[in-house]
């Protein structure tokens, strides 16, 4: 072995890992927290929490039982348990286990994939509006960030995305998309794979896939294509606070993201995830619950002439016809915390599908806020005590003051 080369490689990897360690991972909970802190210190008791795309059902009963029984083992790392989870998932998907890397949620592999495949010479291409986390990672790698508007049907405009930069490193396709809950077809994903620049990857984020009719892309991984698929237990499985997810890709692609570090997994999350995978009716049952509540909410919005984008997931966008940030503040004043605004659509806000009773409270507050004159809610936002005396500890972890105030 060439010692210089291996030394250089080692220090290169170490530097990459150090840079990654020093870099905050900004993701859904921090973005939701940032918005909340602009208008309130925290959730008040009894708050309706439909601002962070969480699943109010939480982990399934089997997962809760297995976690309770495992609590006394909490002093152990238990790598074997993690391997069993990887093997179980790989078995279900018909993959070899080396195509699956476990992480404490999908935020880490999302961040690391962007760090690994973008640079100041290789841009990050994403949809607009789209999930923001990858853009924060791209800022770290120094990559140019190219935002491509969604197509008319709110799918990813893959032709425009691929045309956007012949030197792109990552094309991020969130399928279904956060925040719109809209899907991108299999044909479009295949087209993007066939036409993307050499050396680039598609990063297909399937965080919300179980809620929808979208075709999963894992078989394209199996066919050794240039893509990494992200999966999480945070959404339909209701395990956001427990932390478990996967990066799924060809081993040579996964090796590149592994250089940013692999921590040991939280064993309760691993056990809960393994147990959840063994309940075949879990996904269809939860999907039906979410779909029914979402569709009833859509019927109510339609009946009351509110404009929204039909979604297939546990979140959707509604047009307020006024600055969305004012509506968010006015809703919070009624103890209903709704999701954020995307700069490209400043009058739209994102709503997460909560429980039936939460959505009833949402409807009542929404009607009151929307029937008040547009100017009525503005002073609420201006008067936010948090903004007036913003200190470093008010900022969500890793967020800069300017980003927070934007
Ligand atoms: N990807 C998308 C599109 C998301 O919306 C989220 C969280 O909301 C994540 C990834 C990360 O989720 P987690 O780190 O909890 O797996």
GROMACS .gro file of C-alpha atoms and ligand atoms in nm:
model
  422
    1UNK     CA    1   0.000   0.000   0.000
    2UNK     CA    2   0.123   0.352  -0.077
    3UNK     CA    3   0.166   0.493   0.275
    4UNK     CA    4   0.158   0.858   0.168
    5UNK     CA    5  -0.160   0.804  -0.020
    6UNK     CA    6  -0.327   0.617   0.261
    7UNK     CA    7  -0.211   0.881   0.509
    8UNK     CA    8  -0.346   1.154   0.287
    9UNK     CA    9  -0.671   0.965   0.245
   10UNK     CA   10  -0.695   0.918   0.619
   11UNK     CA   11  -0.638   1.286   0.692
   12UNK     CA   12  -0.879   1.381   0.415
   13UNK     CA   13  -1.147   1.164   0.567
   14UNK     CA   14  -1.066   1.291   0.915
   15UNK     CA   15  -1.094   1.651   0.794
   16UNK     CA   16  -1.427   1.574   0.628
   17UNK     CA   17  -1.552   1.410   0.944
   18UNK     CA   18  -1.431   1.702   1.159
   19UNK     CA   19  -1.602   1.951   0.928
   20UNK     CA   20  -1.920   1.746   0.944
   21UNK     CA   21  -1.902   1.723   1.322
   22UNK     CA   22  -1.871   2.100   1.350
   23UNK     CA   23  -2.164   2.159   1.121
   24UNK     CA   24  -2.519   2.183   1.252
   25UNK     CA   25  -2.784   1.970   1.083
   26UNK     CA   26  -3.087   2.191   1.030
   27UNK     CA   27  -3.400   1.992   0.979
   28UNK     CA   28  -3.778   1.992   1.027
   29UNK     CA   29  -3.788   2.020   1.408
   30UNK     CA   30  -3.543   2.313   1.415
   31UNK     CA   31  -3.728   2.491   1.135
   32UNK     CA   32  -4.060   2.441   1.312
   33UNK     CA   33  -3.903   2.553   1.640
   34UNK     CA   34  -3.761   2.864   1.473
   35UNK     CA   35  -4.104   2.962   1.356
   36UNK     CA   36  -4.259   2.895   1.696
   37UNK     CA   37  -3.998   3.104   1.873
   38UNK     CA   38  -4.076   3.397   1.646
   39UNK     CA   39  -4.424   3.409   1.788
   40UNK     CA   40  -4.422   3.237   2.127
   41UNK     CA   41  -4.183   3.101   2.384
   42UNK     CA   42  -4.317   2.750   2.349
   43UNK     CA   43  -4.634   2.547   2.305
   44UNK     CA   44  -4.891   2.645   2.567
   45UNK     CA   45  -5.080   2.365   2.746
   46UNK     CA   46  -5.347   2.214   2.520
   47UNK     CA   47  -5.183   2.353   2.206
   48UNK     CA   48  -5.276   2.203   1.870
   49UNK     CA   49  -4.939   2.099   1.728
   50UNK     CA   50  -4.970   2.078   1.352
   51UNK     CA   51  -4.651   2.262   1.260
   52UNK     CA   52  -4.380   1.994   1.230
   53UNK     CA   53  -4.526   1.704   1.028
   54UNK     CA   54  -4.524   1.478   1.331
   55UNK     CA   55  -4.754   1.180   1.365
   56UNK     CA   56  -4.985   1.225   1.665
   57UNK     CA   57  -5.039   0.846   1.682
   58UNK     CA   58  -4.682   0.787   1.804
   59UNK     CA   59  -4.521   0.441   1.795
   60UNK     CA   60  -4.754   0.141   1.751
   61UNK     CA   61  -4.850  -0.067   2.055
   62UNK     CA   62  -4.608  -0.351   1.971
   63UNK     CA   63  -4.322  -0.101   1.947
   64UNK     CA   64  -4.417   0.051   2.285
   65UNK     CA   65  -4.426  -0.293   2.446
   66UNK     CA   66  -4.089  -0.396   2.309
   67UNK     CA   67  -3.933  -0.068   2.422
   68UNK     CA   68  -4.070  -0.108   2.775
   69UNK     CA   69  -3.926  -0.455   2.801
   70UNK     CA   70  -3.589  -0.336   2.668
   71UNK     CA   71  -3.550  -0.040   2.906
   72UNK     CA   72  -3.333  -0.230   3.156
   73UNK     CA   73  -3.091  -0.305   2.869
   74UNK     CA   74  -3.042   0.068   2.813
   75UNK     CA   75  -2.685   0.042   2.941
   76UNK     CA   76  -2.582  -0.158   2.634
   77UNK     CA   77  -2.491  -0.043   2.281
   78UNK     CA   78  -2.610  -0.366   2.118
   79UNK     CA   79  -2.482  -0.352   1.761
   80UNK     CA   80  -2.640  -0.693   1.692
   81UNK     CA   81  -2.986  -0.545   1.742
   82UNK     CA   82  -2.909  -0.281   1.480
   83UNK     CA   83  -2.782  -0.545   1.238
   84UNK     CA   84  -3.108  -0.737   1.286
   85UNK     CA   85  -3.304  -0.424   1.193
   86UNK     CA   86  -3.095  -0.370   0.881
   87UNK     CA   87  -3.132  -0.734   0.783
   88UNK     CA   88  -3.507  -0.726   0.842
   89UNK     CA   89  -3.554  -0.412   0.629
   90UNK     CA   90  -3.322  -0.541   0.357
   91UNK     CA   91  -3.510  -0.873   0.356
   92UNK     CA   92  -3.847  -0.701   0.313
   93UNK     CA   93  -3.713  -0.488   0.027
   94UNK     CA   94  -3.523  -0.773  -0.139
   95UNK     CA   95  -3.189  -0.594  -0.097
   96UNK     CA   96  -2.851  -0.713   0.021
   97UNK     CA   97  -2.786  -0.576   0.371
   98UNK     CA   98  -2.481  -0.381   0.254
   99UNK     CA   99  -2.717  -0.157   0.056
  100UNK     CA  100  -2.872  -0.027   0.380
  101UNK     CA  101  -2.711   0.204   0.638
  102UNK     CA  102  -2.895   0.274   0.965
  103UNK     CA  103  -2.900   0.622   1.116
  104UNK     CA  104  -3.081   0.795   1.400
  105UNK     CA  105  -3.336   0.939   1.155
  106UNK     CA  106  -3.290   1.035   0.791
  107UNK     CA  107  -3.163   1.388   0.856
  108UNK     CA  108  -2.804   1.273   0.905
  109UNK     CA  109  -2.776   1.077   0.578
  110UNK     CA  110  -2.953   1.360   0.395
  111UNK     CA  111  -2.695   1.605   0.524
  112UNK     CA  112  -2.400   1.374   0.461
  113UNK     CA  113  -2.515   1.285   0.109
  114UNK     CA  114  -2.521   1.652   0.018
  115UNK     CA  115  -2.178   1.706   0.176
  116UNK     CA  116  -2.037   1.405  -0.007
  117UNK     CA  117  -2.169   1.478  -0.356
  118UNK     CA  118  -2.173   1.858  -0.375
  119UNK     CA  119  -1.889   2.110  -0.355
  120UNK     CA  120  -1.812   2.457  -0.482
  121UNK     CA  121  -1.784   2.297  -0.828
  122UNK     CA  122  -2.086   2.068  -0.806
  123UNK     CA  123  -2.419   2.230  -0.730
  124UNK     CA  124  -2.722   2.121  -0.533
  125UNK     CA  125  -3.046   2.124  -0.733
  126UNK     CA  126  -3.375   2.118  -0.549
  127UNK     CA  127  -3.743   2.194  -0.600
  128UNK     CA  128  -3.908   2.517  -0.489
  129UNK     CA  129  -4.096   2.499  -0.263
  130UNK     CA  130  -3.909   2.200  -0.128
  131UNK     CA  131  -3.776   2.063   0.198
  132UNK     CA  132  -3.499   2.299   0.308
  133UNK     CA  133  -3.259   2.073   0.503
  134UNK     CA  134  -3.039   1.988   0.205
  135UNK     CA  135  -2.989   2.355   0.125
  136UNK     CA  136  -2.834   2.410   0.466
  137UNK     CA  137  -2.594   2.122   0.398
  138UNK     CA  138  -2.514   2.267   0.054
  139UNK     CA  139  -2.422   2.597   0.216
  140UNK     CA  140  -2.168   2.404   0.420
  141UNK     CA  141  -2.012   2.231   0.119
  142UNK     CA  142  -1.996   2.567  -0.058
  143UNK     CA  143  -2.219   2.440  -0.340
  144UNK     CA  144  -2.425   2.663  -0.559
  145UNK     CA  145  -2.792   2.607  -0.470
  146UNK     CA  146  -3.030   2.592  -0.764
  147UNK     CA  147  -3.400   2.612  -0.682
  148UNK     CA  148  -3.630   2.495  -0.960
  149UNK     CA  149  -4.002   2.578  -0.937
  150UNK     CA  150  -4.238   2.282  -0.911
  151UNK     CA  151  -4.422   2.194  -1.233
  152UNK     CA  152  -4.783   2.302  -1.286
  153UNK     CA  153  -4.910   1.977  -1.134
  154UNK     CA  154  -4.678   2.036  -0.833
  155UNK     CA  155  -4.452   1.744  -0.922
  156UNK     CA  156  -4.076   1.799  -0.949
  157UNK     CA  157  -3.998   1.953  -1.287
  158UNK     CA  158  -3.726   1.698  -1.357
  159UNK     CA  159  -3.650   1.828  -1.706
  160UNK     CA  160  -3.587   2.177  -1.571
  161UNK     CA  161  -3.392   2.038  -1.277
  162UNK     CA  162  -3.157   1.834  -1.497
  163UNK     CA  163  -3.119   2.125  -1.739
  164UNK     CA  164  -3.042   2.359  -1.449
  165UNK     CA  165  -2.674   2.270  -1.420
  166UNK     CA  166  -2.457   2.025  -1.618
  167UNK     CA  167  -2.217   2.022  -1.320
  168UNK     CA  168  -2.468   1.942  -1.051
  169UNK     CA  169  -2.365   1.694  -0.782
  170UNK     CA  170  -2.703   1.623  -0.623
  171UNK     CA  171  -3.059   1.641  -0.754
  172UNK     CA  172  -3.282   1.627  -0.450
  173UNK     CA  173  -3.624   1.477  -0.517
  174UNK     CA  174  -3.854   1.464  -0.219
  175UNK     CA  175  -4.120   1.213  -0.315
  176UNK     CA  176  -4.382   1.296  -0.199
  177UNK     CA  177  -4.272   1.653  -0.156
  178UNK     CA  178  -4.255   1.841   0.172
  179UNK     CA  179  -4.435   2.089   0.192
  180UNK     CA  180  -4.689   2.023  -0.086
  181UNK     CA  181  -4.747   1.649  -0.033
  182UNK     CA  182  -4.746   1.605  -0.411
  183UNK     CA  183  -4.581   1.321  -0.595
  184UNK     CA  184  -4.331   1.286  -0.878
  185UNK     CA  185  -4.394   1.001  -1.119
  186UNK     CA  186  -4.178   0.697  -1.166
  187UNK     CA  187  -4.135   0.792  -1.532
  188UNK     CA  188  -3.991   1.130  -1.430
  189UNK     CA  189  -3.752   0.974  -1.181
  190UNK     CA  190  -3.630   0.726  -1.440
  191UNK     CA  191  -3.591   1.009  -1.691
  192UNK     CA  192  -3.384   1.208  -1.442
  193UNK     CA  193  -3.162   0.907  -1.374
  194UNK     CA  194  -3.106   0.848  -1.743
  195UNK     CA  195  -3.029   1.213  -1.821
  196UNK     CA  196  -2.842   1.349  -1.520
  197UNK     CA  197  -2.477   1.448  -1.550
  198UNK     CA  198  -2.211   1.183  -1.495
  199UNK     CA  199  -2.087   1.161  -1.137
  200UNK     CA  200  -2.404   1.314  -0.990
  201UNK     CA  201  -2.666   1.134  -0.785
  202UNK     CA  202  -3.040   1.158  -0.732
  203UNK     CA  203  -3.117   1.189  -0.364
  204UNK     CA  204  -3.471   1.056  -0.339
  205UNK     CA  205  -3.623   1.140  -0.002
  206UNK     CA  206  -3.910   0.901   0.073
  207UNK     CA  207  -3.989   1.028   0.424
  208UNK     CA  208  -4.362   1.048   0.339
  209UNK     CA  209  -4.391   0.767   0.083
  210UNK     CA  210  -4.610   0.542   0.301
  211UNK     CA  211  -4.890   0.798   0.309
  212UNK     CA  212  -4.913   0.816  -0.069
  213UNK     CA  213  -4.952   0.639  -0.403
  214UNK     CA  214  -4.601   0.738  -0.512
  215UNK     CA  215  -4.393   0.455  -0.657
  216UNK     CA  216  -4.094   0.382  -0.430
  217UNK     CA  217  -3.748   0.401  -0.587
  218UNK     CA  218  -3.577   0.127  -0.388
  219UNK     CA  219  -3.583  -0.115  -0.682
  220UNK     CA  220  -3.370   0.137  -0.873
  221UNK     CA  221  -3.112   0.107  -0.596
  222UNK     CA  222  -3.133  -0.269  -0.634
  223UNK     CA  223  -3.059  -0.218  -1.003
  224UNK     CA  224  -2.738  -0.035  -0.899
  225UNK     CA  225  -2.840   0.305  -1.035
  226UNK     CA  226  -2.684   0.633  -0.919
  227UNK     CA  227  -2.927   0.719  -0.643
  228UNK     CA  228  -2.955   0.720  -0.268
  229UNK     CA  229  -3.300   0.672  -0.117
  230UNK     CA  230  -3.378   0.803   0.232
  231UNK     CA  231  -3.635   0.643   0.460
  232UNK     CA  232  -3.740   0.737   0.813
  233UNK     CA  233  -3.948   0.596   1.095
  234UNK     CA  234  -4.043   0.952   1.196
  235UNK     CA  235  -4.357   0.981   0.986
  236UNK     CA  236  -4.605   0.696   0.936
  237UNK     CA  237  -4.437   0.491   1.210
  238UNK     CA  238  -4.475   0.782   1.458
  239UNK     CA  239  -4.119   0.762   1.590
  240UNK     CA  240  -3.984   1.114   1.528
  241UNK     CA  241  -3.868   1.154   1.887
  242UNK     CA  242  -3.712   0.808   1.896
  243UNK     CA  243  -3.489   0.858   1.589
  244UNK     CA  244  -3.445   0.586   1.330
  245UNK     CA  245  -3.397   0.590   0.954
  246UNK     CA  246  -3.197   0.453   0.664
  247UNK     CA  247  -2.983   0.552   0.369
  248UNK     CA  248  -3.032   0.299   0.093
  249UNK     CA  249  -2.786   0.289  -0.194
  250UNK     CA  250  -2.514   0.108  -0.381
  251UNK     CA  251  -2.230   0.026  -0.138
  252UNK     CA  252  -1.979   0.252  -0.320
  253UNK     CA  253  -2.219   0.548  -0.283
  254UNK     CA  254  -2.288   0.468   0.082
  255UNK     CA  255  -1.912   0.445   0.148
  256UNK     CA  256  -1.887   0.813   0.053
  257UNK     CA  257  -2.142   0.923   0.311
  258UNK     CA  258  -1.997   0.693   0.576
  259UNK     CA  259  -1.684   0.905   0.586
  260UNK     CA  260  -1.885   1.166   0.779
  261UNK     CA  261  -1.926   0.925   1.069
  262UNK     CA  262  -2.158   0.657   1.197
  263UNK     CA  263  -2.272   0.675   1.556
  264UNK     CA  264  -2.419   0.379   1.742
  265UNK     CA  265  -2.797   0.366   1.726
  266UNK     CA  266  -3.042   0.431   2.011
  267UNK     CA  267  -3.146   0.079   2.101
  268UNK     CA  268  -3.507   0.161   2.191
  269UNK     CA  269  -3.558   0.314   1.848
  270UNK     CA  270  -3.398   0.014   1.680
  271UNK     CA  271  -3.619  -0.229   1.870
  272UNK     CA  272  -3.931  -0.019   1.801
  273UNK     CA  273  -3.848   0.002   1.431
  274UNK     CA  274  -3.784  -0.371   1.402
  275UNK     CA  275  -4.110  -0.444   1.577
  276UNK     CA  276  -4.304  -0.199   1.358
  277UNK     CA  277  -4.174  -0.363   1.041
  278UNK     CA  278  -4.325  -0.690   1.159
  279UNK     CA  279  -4.682  -0.553   1.164
  280UNK     CA  280  -4.806  -0.577   0.804
  281UNK     CA  281  -5.134  -0.393   0.871
  282UNK     CA  282  -4.963  -0.095   1.038
  283UNK     CA  283  -4.888   0.112   0.728
  284UNK     CA  284  -5.223   0.060   0.550
  285UNK     CA  285  -5.419   0.128   0.871
  286UNK     CA  286  -5.232   0.447   0.949
  287UNK     CA  287  -5.242   0.557   0.592
  288UNK     CA  288  -5.622   0.524   0.594
  289UNK     CA  289  -5.654   0.721   0.918
  290UNK     CA  290  -5.443   1.003   0.775
  291UNK     CA  291  -5.618   0.999   0.436
  292UNK     CA  292  -5.966   1.009   0.591
  293UNK     CA  293  -5.885   1.303   0.819
  294UNK     CA  294  -5.702   1.486   0.542
  295UNK     CA  295  -5.986   1.437   0.292
  296UNK     CA  296  -6.247   1.552   0.544
  297UNK     CA  297  -6.036   1.863   0.604
  298UNK     CA  298  -6.017   1.918   0.227
  299UNK     CA  299  -6.397   1.887   0.200
  300UNK     CA  300  -6.432   2.149   0.472
  301UNK     CA  301  -6.181   2.382   0.305
  302UNK     CA  302  -6.361   2.343  -0.028
  303UNK     CA  303  -6.703   2.401   0.126
  304UNK     CA  304  -6.569   2.722   0.282
  305UNK     CA  305  -6.391   2.843  -0.034
  306UNK     CA  306  -6.039   2.818   0.099
  307UNK     CA  307  -5.778   2.742  -0.166
  308UNK     CA  308  -5.542   2.452  -0.100
  309UNK     CA  309  -5.312   2.217  -0.289
  310UNK     CA  310  -5.439   1.858  -0.291
  311UNK     CA  311  -5.179   1.650  -0.111
  312UNK     CA  312  -5.119   1.278  -0.067
  313UNK     CA  313  -4.940   1.300   0.268
  314UNK     CA  314  -4.978   1.424   0.623
  315UNK     CA  315  -4.925   1.788   0.524
  316UNK     CA  316  -5.072   2.031   0.274
  317UNK     CA  317  -5.046   2.395   0.171
  318UNK     CA  318  -5.330   2.645   0.204
  319UNK     CA  319  -5.340   2.987   0.042
  320UNK     CA  320  -5.431   3.252   0.298
  321UNK     CA  321  -5.446   3.534   0.041
  322UNK     CA  322  -5.244   3.754   0.280
  323UNK     CA  323  -4.897   3.731   0.435
  324UNK     CA  324  -4.888   3.375   0.566
  325UNK     CA  325  -4.668   3.475   0.861
  326UNK     CA  326  -4.947   3.694   0.997
  327UNK     CA  327  -5.191   3.405   0.980
  328UNK     CA  328  -4.943   3.178   1.161
  329UNK     CA  329  -4.917   3.433   1.443
  330UNK     CA  330  -5.292   3.482   1.462
  331UNK     CA  331  -5.349   3.105   1.475
  332UNK     CA  332  -5.084   3.070   1.748
  333UNK     CA  333  -5.268   3.333   1.949
  334UNK     CA  334  -5.560   3.085   1.943
  335UNK     CA  335  -5.322   2.809   2.056
  336UNK     CA  336  -5.315   2.640   1.714
  337UNK     CA  337  -4.958   2.608   1.584
  338UNK     CA  338  -4.952   2.564   1.208
  339UNK     CA  339  -4.654   2.514   0.978
  340UNK     CA  340  -4.430   2.765   0.809
  341UNK     CA  341  -4.427   2.972   0.492
  342UNK     CA  342  -4.191   2.912   0.198
  343UNK     CA  343  -4.048   3.238   0.057
  344UNK     CA  344  -4.152   3.150  -0.300
  345UNK     CA  345  -4.520   3.133  -0.193
  346UNK     CA  346  -4.550   3.394   0.082
  347UNK     CA  347  -4.927   3.367   0.116
  348UNK     CA  348  -4.930   2.988   0.163
  349UNK     CA  349  -4.886   2.808   0.495
  350UNK     CA  350  -4.821   2.441   0.557
  351UNK     CA  351  -5.064   2.247   0.774
  352UNK     CA  352  -4.987   1.904   0.919
  353UNK     CA  353  -5.274   1.655   0.942
  354UNK     CA  354  -5.337   1.604   1.314
  355UNK     CA  355  -5.598   1.401   1.498
  356UNK     CA  356  -5.966   1.451   1.424
  357UNK     CA  357  -6.011   1.667   1.730
  358UNK     CA  358  -5.702   1.875   1.644
  359UNK     CA  359  -5.836   1.935   1.292
  360UNK     CA  360  -6.171   2.045   1.434
  361UNK     CA  361  -5.989   2.300   1.650
  362UNK     CA  362  -5.786   2.402   1.347
  363UNK     CA  363  -6.104   2.462   1.146
  364UNK     CA  364  -6.262   2.674   1.414
  365UNK     CA  365  -5.952   2.890   1.463
  366UNK     CA  366  -5.894   2.914   1.087
  367UNK     CA  367  -6.242   3.042   1.023
  368UNK     CA  368  -6.209   3.305   1.295
  369UNK     CA  369  -5.869   3.421   1.173
  370UNK     CA  370  -5.964   3.425   0.806
  371UNK     CA  371  -6.289   3.609   0.862
  372UNK     CA  372  -6.110   3.889   1.047
  373UNK     CA  373  -5.966   4.165   0.825
  374UNK     CA  374  -5.615   4.084   0.696
  375UNK     CA  375  -5.460   4.367   0.896
  376UNK     CA  376  -5.603   4.231   1.224
  377UNK     CA  377  -5.337   3.965   1.269
  378UNK     CA  378  -5.035   4.174   1.175
  379UNK     CA  379  -4.983   4.348   1.511
  380UNK     CA  380  -4.980   4.004   1.677
  381UNK     CA  381  -4.662   3.919   1.491
  382UNK     CA  382  -4.503   4.259   1.540
  383UNK     CA  383  -4.573   4.248   1.912
  384UNK     CA  384  -4.394   3.915   1.960
  385UNK     CA  385  -4.199   3.950   2.285
  386UNK     CA  386  -3.952   3.688   2.166
  387UNK     CA  387  -3.844   3.891   1.865
  388UNK     CA  388  -3.806   4.203   2.072
  389UNK     CA  389  -3.562   4.047   2.315
  390UNK     CA  390  -3.400   3.778   2.107
  391UNK     CA  391  -3.098   3.620   2.276
  392UNK     CA  392  -2.859   3.350   2.157
  393UNK     CA  393  -3.046   3.086   2.356
  394UNK     CA  394  -3.370   3.166   2.173
  395UNK     CA  395  -3.219   3.052   1.845
  396UNK     CA  396  -3.283   2.691   1.745
  397UNK     CA  397  -2.960   2.486   1.758
  398UNK     CA  398  -2.732   2.571   1.468
  399UNK     CA  399  -2.943   2.853   1.327
  400UNK     CA  400  -2.790   3.194   1.258
  401UNK     CA  401  -2.969   3.510   1.372
  402UNK     CA  402  -3.022   3.630   1.010
  403UNK     CA  403  -3.178   3.296   0.908
  404UNK     CA  404  -3.400   3.308   1.212
  405UNK     CA  405  -3.521   3.656   1.136
  406UNK     CA  406  -3.570   3.597   0.763
  407LIG     N1  407  -3.695   1.440   0.489
  407LIG     C1  408  -3.808   1.510   0.490
  407LIG     C2  409  -3.871   1.544   0.362
  407LIG     C3  410  -3.863   1.554   0.610
  407LIG     O1  411  -3.974   1.626   0.609
  407LIG     C4  412  -3.799   1.518   0.730
  407LIG     C5  413  -3.854   1.561   0.858
  407LIG     O2  414  -3.960   1.616   0.868
  407LIG     C6  415  -3.681   1.444   0.724
  407LIG     C7  416  -3.632   1.406   0.601
  407LIG     C8  417  -3.601   1.407   0.843
  407LIG     O3  418  -3.669   1.334   0.934
  407LIG     P1  419  -3.595   1.250   1.046
  407LIG     O4  420  -3.457   1.301   1.067
  407LIG     O5  421  -3.681   1.267   1.165
  407LIG     O6  422  -3.591   1.111   0.994
   0.00000   0.00000   0.00000
